[in-house]
Short mmCIF file of C-alpha atoms in Angstrom, two decimals:
data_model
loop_
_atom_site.label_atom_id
_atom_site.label_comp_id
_atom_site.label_asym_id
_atom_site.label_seq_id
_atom_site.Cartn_x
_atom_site.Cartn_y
_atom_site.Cartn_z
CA UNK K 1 156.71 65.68 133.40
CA UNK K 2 159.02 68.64 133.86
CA UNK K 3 160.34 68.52 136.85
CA UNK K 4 161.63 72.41 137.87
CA UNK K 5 163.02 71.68 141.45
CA UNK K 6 163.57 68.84 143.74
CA UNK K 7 165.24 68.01 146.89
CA UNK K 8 164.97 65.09 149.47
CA UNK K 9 161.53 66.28 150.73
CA UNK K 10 160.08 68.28 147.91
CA UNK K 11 159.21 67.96 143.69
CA UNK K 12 157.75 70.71 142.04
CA UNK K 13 156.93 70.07 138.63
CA UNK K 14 156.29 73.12 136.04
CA UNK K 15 153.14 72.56 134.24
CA UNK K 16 149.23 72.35 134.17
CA UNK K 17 148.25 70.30 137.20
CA UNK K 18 145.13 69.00 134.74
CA UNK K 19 148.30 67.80 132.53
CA UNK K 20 150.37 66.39 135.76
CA UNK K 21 148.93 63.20 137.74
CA UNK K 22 152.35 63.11 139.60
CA UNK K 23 150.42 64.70 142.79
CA UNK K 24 147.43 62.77 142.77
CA UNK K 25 149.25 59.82 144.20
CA UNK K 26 149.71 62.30 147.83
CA UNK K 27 147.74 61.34 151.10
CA UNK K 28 146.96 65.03 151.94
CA UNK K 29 145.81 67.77 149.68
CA UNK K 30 146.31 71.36 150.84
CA UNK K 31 145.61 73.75 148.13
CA UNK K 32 145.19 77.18 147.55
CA UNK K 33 142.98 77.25 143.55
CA UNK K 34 141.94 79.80 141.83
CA UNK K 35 138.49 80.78 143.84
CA UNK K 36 136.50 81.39 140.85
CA UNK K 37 135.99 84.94 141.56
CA UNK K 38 137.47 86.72 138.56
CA UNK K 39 140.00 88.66 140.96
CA UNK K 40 141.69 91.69 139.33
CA UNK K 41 144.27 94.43 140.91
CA UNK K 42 143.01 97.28 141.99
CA UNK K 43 144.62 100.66 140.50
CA UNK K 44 147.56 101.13 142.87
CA UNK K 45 148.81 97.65 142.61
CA UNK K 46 148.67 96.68 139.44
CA UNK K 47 152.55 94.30 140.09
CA UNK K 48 149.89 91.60 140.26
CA UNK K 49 148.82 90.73 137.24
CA UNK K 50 145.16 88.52 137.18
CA UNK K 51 145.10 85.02 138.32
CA UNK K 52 145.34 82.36 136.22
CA UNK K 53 141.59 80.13 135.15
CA UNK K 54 139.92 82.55 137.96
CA UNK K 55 137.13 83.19 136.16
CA UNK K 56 135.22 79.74 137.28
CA UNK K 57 135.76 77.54 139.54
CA UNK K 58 136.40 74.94 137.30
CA UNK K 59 140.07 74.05 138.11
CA UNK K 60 139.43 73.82 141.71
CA UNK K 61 136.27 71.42 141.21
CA UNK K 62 138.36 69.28 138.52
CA UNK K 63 141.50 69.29 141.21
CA UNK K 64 138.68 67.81 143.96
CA UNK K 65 137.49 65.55 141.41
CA UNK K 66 140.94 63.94 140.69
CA UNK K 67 141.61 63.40 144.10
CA UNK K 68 138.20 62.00 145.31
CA UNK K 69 136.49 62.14 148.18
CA UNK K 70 138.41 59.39 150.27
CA UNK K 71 141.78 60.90 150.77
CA UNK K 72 141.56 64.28 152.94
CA UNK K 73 141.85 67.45 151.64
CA UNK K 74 142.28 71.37 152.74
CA UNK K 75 141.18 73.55 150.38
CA UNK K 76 141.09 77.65 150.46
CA UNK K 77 138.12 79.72 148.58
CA UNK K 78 135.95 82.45 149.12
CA UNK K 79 133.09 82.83 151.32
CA UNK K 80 131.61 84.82 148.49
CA UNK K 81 131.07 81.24 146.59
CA UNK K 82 129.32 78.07 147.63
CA UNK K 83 131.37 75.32 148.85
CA UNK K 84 133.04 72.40 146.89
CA UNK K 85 130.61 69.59 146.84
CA UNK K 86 131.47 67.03 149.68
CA UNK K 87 132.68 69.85 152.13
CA UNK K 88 132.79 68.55 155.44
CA UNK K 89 134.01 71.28 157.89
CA UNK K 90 135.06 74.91 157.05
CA UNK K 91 137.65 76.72 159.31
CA UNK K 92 138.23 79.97 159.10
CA UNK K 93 141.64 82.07 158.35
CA UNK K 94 141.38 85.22 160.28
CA UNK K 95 144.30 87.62 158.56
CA UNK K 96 146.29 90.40 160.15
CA UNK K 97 145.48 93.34 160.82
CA UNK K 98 146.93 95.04 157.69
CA UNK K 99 144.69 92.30 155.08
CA UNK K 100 141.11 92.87 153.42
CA UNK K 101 141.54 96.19 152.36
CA UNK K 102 141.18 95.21 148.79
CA UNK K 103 137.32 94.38 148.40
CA UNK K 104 136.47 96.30 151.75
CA UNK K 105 132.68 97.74 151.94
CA UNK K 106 131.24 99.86 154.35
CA UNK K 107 134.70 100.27 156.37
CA UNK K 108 134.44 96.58 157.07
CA UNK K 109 137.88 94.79 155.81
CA UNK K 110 137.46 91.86 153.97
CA UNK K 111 139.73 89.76 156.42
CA UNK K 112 139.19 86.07 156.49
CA UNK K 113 139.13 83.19 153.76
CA UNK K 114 137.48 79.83 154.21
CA UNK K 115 139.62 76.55 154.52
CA UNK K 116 137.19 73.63 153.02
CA UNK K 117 138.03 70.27 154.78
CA UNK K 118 136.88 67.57 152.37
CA UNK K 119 137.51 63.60 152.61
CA UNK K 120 137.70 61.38 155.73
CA UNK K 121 138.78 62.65 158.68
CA UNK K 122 139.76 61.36 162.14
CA UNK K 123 136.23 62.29 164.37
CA UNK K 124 138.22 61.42 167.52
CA UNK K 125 141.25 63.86 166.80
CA UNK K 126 142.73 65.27 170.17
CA UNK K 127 143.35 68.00 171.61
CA UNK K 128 140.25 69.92 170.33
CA UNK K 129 140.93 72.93 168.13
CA UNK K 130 139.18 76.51 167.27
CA UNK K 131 138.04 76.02 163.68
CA UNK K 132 139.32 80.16 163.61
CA UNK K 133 142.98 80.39 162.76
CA UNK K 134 144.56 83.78 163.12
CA UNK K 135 147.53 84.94 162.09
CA UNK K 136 149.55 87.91 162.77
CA UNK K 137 152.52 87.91 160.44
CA UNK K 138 152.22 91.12 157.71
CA UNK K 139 150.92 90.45 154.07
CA UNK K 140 154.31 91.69 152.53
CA UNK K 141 156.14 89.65 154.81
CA UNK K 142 154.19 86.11 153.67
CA UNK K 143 152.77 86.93 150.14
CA UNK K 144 156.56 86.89 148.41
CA UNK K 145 155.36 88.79 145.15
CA UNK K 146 152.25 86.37 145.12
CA UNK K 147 149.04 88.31 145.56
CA UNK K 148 147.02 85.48 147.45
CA UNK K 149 150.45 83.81 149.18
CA UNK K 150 149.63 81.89 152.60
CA UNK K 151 151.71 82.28 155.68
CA UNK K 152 154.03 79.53 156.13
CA UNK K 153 152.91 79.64 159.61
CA UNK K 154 149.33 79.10 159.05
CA UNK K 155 149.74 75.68 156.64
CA UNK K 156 152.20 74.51 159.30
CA UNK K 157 149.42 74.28 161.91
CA UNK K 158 146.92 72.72 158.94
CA UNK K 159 149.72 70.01 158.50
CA UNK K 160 150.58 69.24 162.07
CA UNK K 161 146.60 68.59 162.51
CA UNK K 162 146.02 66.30 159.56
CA UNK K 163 147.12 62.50 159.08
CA UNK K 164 150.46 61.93 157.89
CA UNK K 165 151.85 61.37 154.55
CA UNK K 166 152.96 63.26 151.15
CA UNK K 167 151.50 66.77 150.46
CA UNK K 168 149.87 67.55 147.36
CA UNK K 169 149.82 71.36 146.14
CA UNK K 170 148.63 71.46 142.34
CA UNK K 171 148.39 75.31 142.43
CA UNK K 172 151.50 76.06 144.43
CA UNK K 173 151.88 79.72 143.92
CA UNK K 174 154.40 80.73 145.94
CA UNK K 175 155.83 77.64 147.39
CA UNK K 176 154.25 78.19 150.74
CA UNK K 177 152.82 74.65 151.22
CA UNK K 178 155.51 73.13 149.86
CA UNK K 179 157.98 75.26 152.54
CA UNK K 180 155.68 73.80 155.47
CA UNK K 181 155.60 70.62 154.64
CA UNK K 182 159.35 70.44 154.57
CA UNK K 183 159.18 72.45 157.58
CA UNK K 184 157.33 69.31 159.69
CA UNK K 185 159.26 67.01 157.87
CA UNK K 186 156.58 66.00 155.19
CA UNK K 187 157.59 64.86 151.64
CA UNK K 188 155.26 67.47 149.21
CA UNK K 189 154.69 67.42 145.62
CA UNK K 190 153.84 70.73 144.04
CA UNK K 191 152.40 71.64 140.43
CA UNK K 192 153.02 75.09 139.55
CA UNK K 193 151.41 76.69 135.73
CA UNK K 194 153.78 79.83 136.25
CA UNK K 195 157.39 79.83 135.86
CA UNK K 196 157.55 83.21 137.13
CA UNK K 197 156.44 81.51 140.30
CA UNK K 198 158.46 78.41 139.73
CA UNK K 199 161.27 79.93 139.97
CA UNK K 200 160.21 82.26 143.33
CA UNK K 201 159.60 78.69 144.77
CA UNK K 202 163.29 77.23 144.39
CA UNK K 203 164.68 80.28 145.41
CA UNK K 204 162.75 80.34 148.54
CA UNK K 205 163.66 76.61 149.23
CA UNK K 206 167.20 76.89 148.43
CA UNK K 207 167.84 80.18 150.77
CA UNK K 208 165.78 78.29 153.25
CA UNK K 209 168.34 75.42 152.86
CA UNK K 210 171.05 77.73 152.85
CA UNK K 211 170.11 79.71 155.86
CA UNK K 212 169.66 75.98 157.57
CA UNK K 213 173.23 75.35 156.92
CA UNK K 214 174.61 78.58 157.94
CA UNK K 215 172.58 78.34 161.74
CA UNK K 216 174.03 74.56 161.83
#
């Protein structure tokens, strides 16, 4: 295990999460795979290079099969793909206004993504919630050189709603869930195949420690 960053809340390990059983021993999984849909940048952007095992969704459905269908579990796709088997609920991610314009048809942005709720689940969870999440923050402002980077905001709100416990993000990307969970005071464990992206995550925890220290 190769442990690239750690702190008193989160580990991020640099590796293959199909190599890594470190974050298998979490309570909540809140993951962003690969969705299996062969994404590629358009001319225009082409800073973001193809995403890793997106051809398939094979690492996603290997990731749910590690971590069973007891434990909960959020997991992001797209709506252009069945869901993983054992999907419960699906909420919805409505983006900002300046999102979907990659994939658009017919003037009509392609602006949402599917969150998969899979495990057990509280059925007597209050206050009620909208299964529609919307955000407003800009893409540049959350994605942090990651093309498919989640608001920090959004997760936050998926956290504060599920049952307590240590994250688990085998496909960290950015660092995003790992950020959030920190955030609400969750211990995370993070598995990250890119050290390109690696290293964007410690440097977006450690300014976020050092910017905590400075407003002390």
């Amino acid at each position: 295990m190769s442990i690239y960053y750690q702190d008193d809340y989160v580990t991020l390990i640099h590796g293959d999460c199909r190599d890594e059983d470190a974050w298998e021993s979490a309570h909540l999984l809140l993951t962003d795979p690969p969705f299996g849909i062969a994404w590629t940048p358009r001319t225009g952007t082409a800073k973001h290079k193809a995403i890793v095992n997106d051809s398939d969704t094979a690492a996603r459905d290997y990731v749910i099969g590690q971590w069973g269908h007891i434990k909960p579990a959020y997991v992001f796709g797209s709506p252009l793909l069945a869901p993983p088997h054992g999907t419960k609920q699906t909420l919805v991610w409505r983006k900002p206004g300046d999102a979907g314009l990659t994939g658009q048809i017919g003037g009509w942005r392609r602006d949402w993504e599917a969150i998969y709720m899979l495990g057990n689940w509280p059925h007597d969870a209050r206050p009620l919630k909208s299964s529609v999440i919307a955000t407003n923050v800009g893409t540049t402002t959350y994605q942090n050189g990651h093309a498919h980077g989640k608001p920090v905001a959004l997760l936050e709100v998926l956290l504060m709603a599920a049952p307590g416990g240590t994250v688990a993000d085998p496909f960290a990307g950015s660092g995003s869930t790992l950020i959030a969970a920190r955030n609400v005071g969750r211990k995370a464990i993070g598995v990250e195949f890119e050290e390109r992206y690696c290293e964007t995550i410690a440097r977006r925890l450690d300014q976020q420690c050092l910017n905590f220290e400075v407003g002390a």
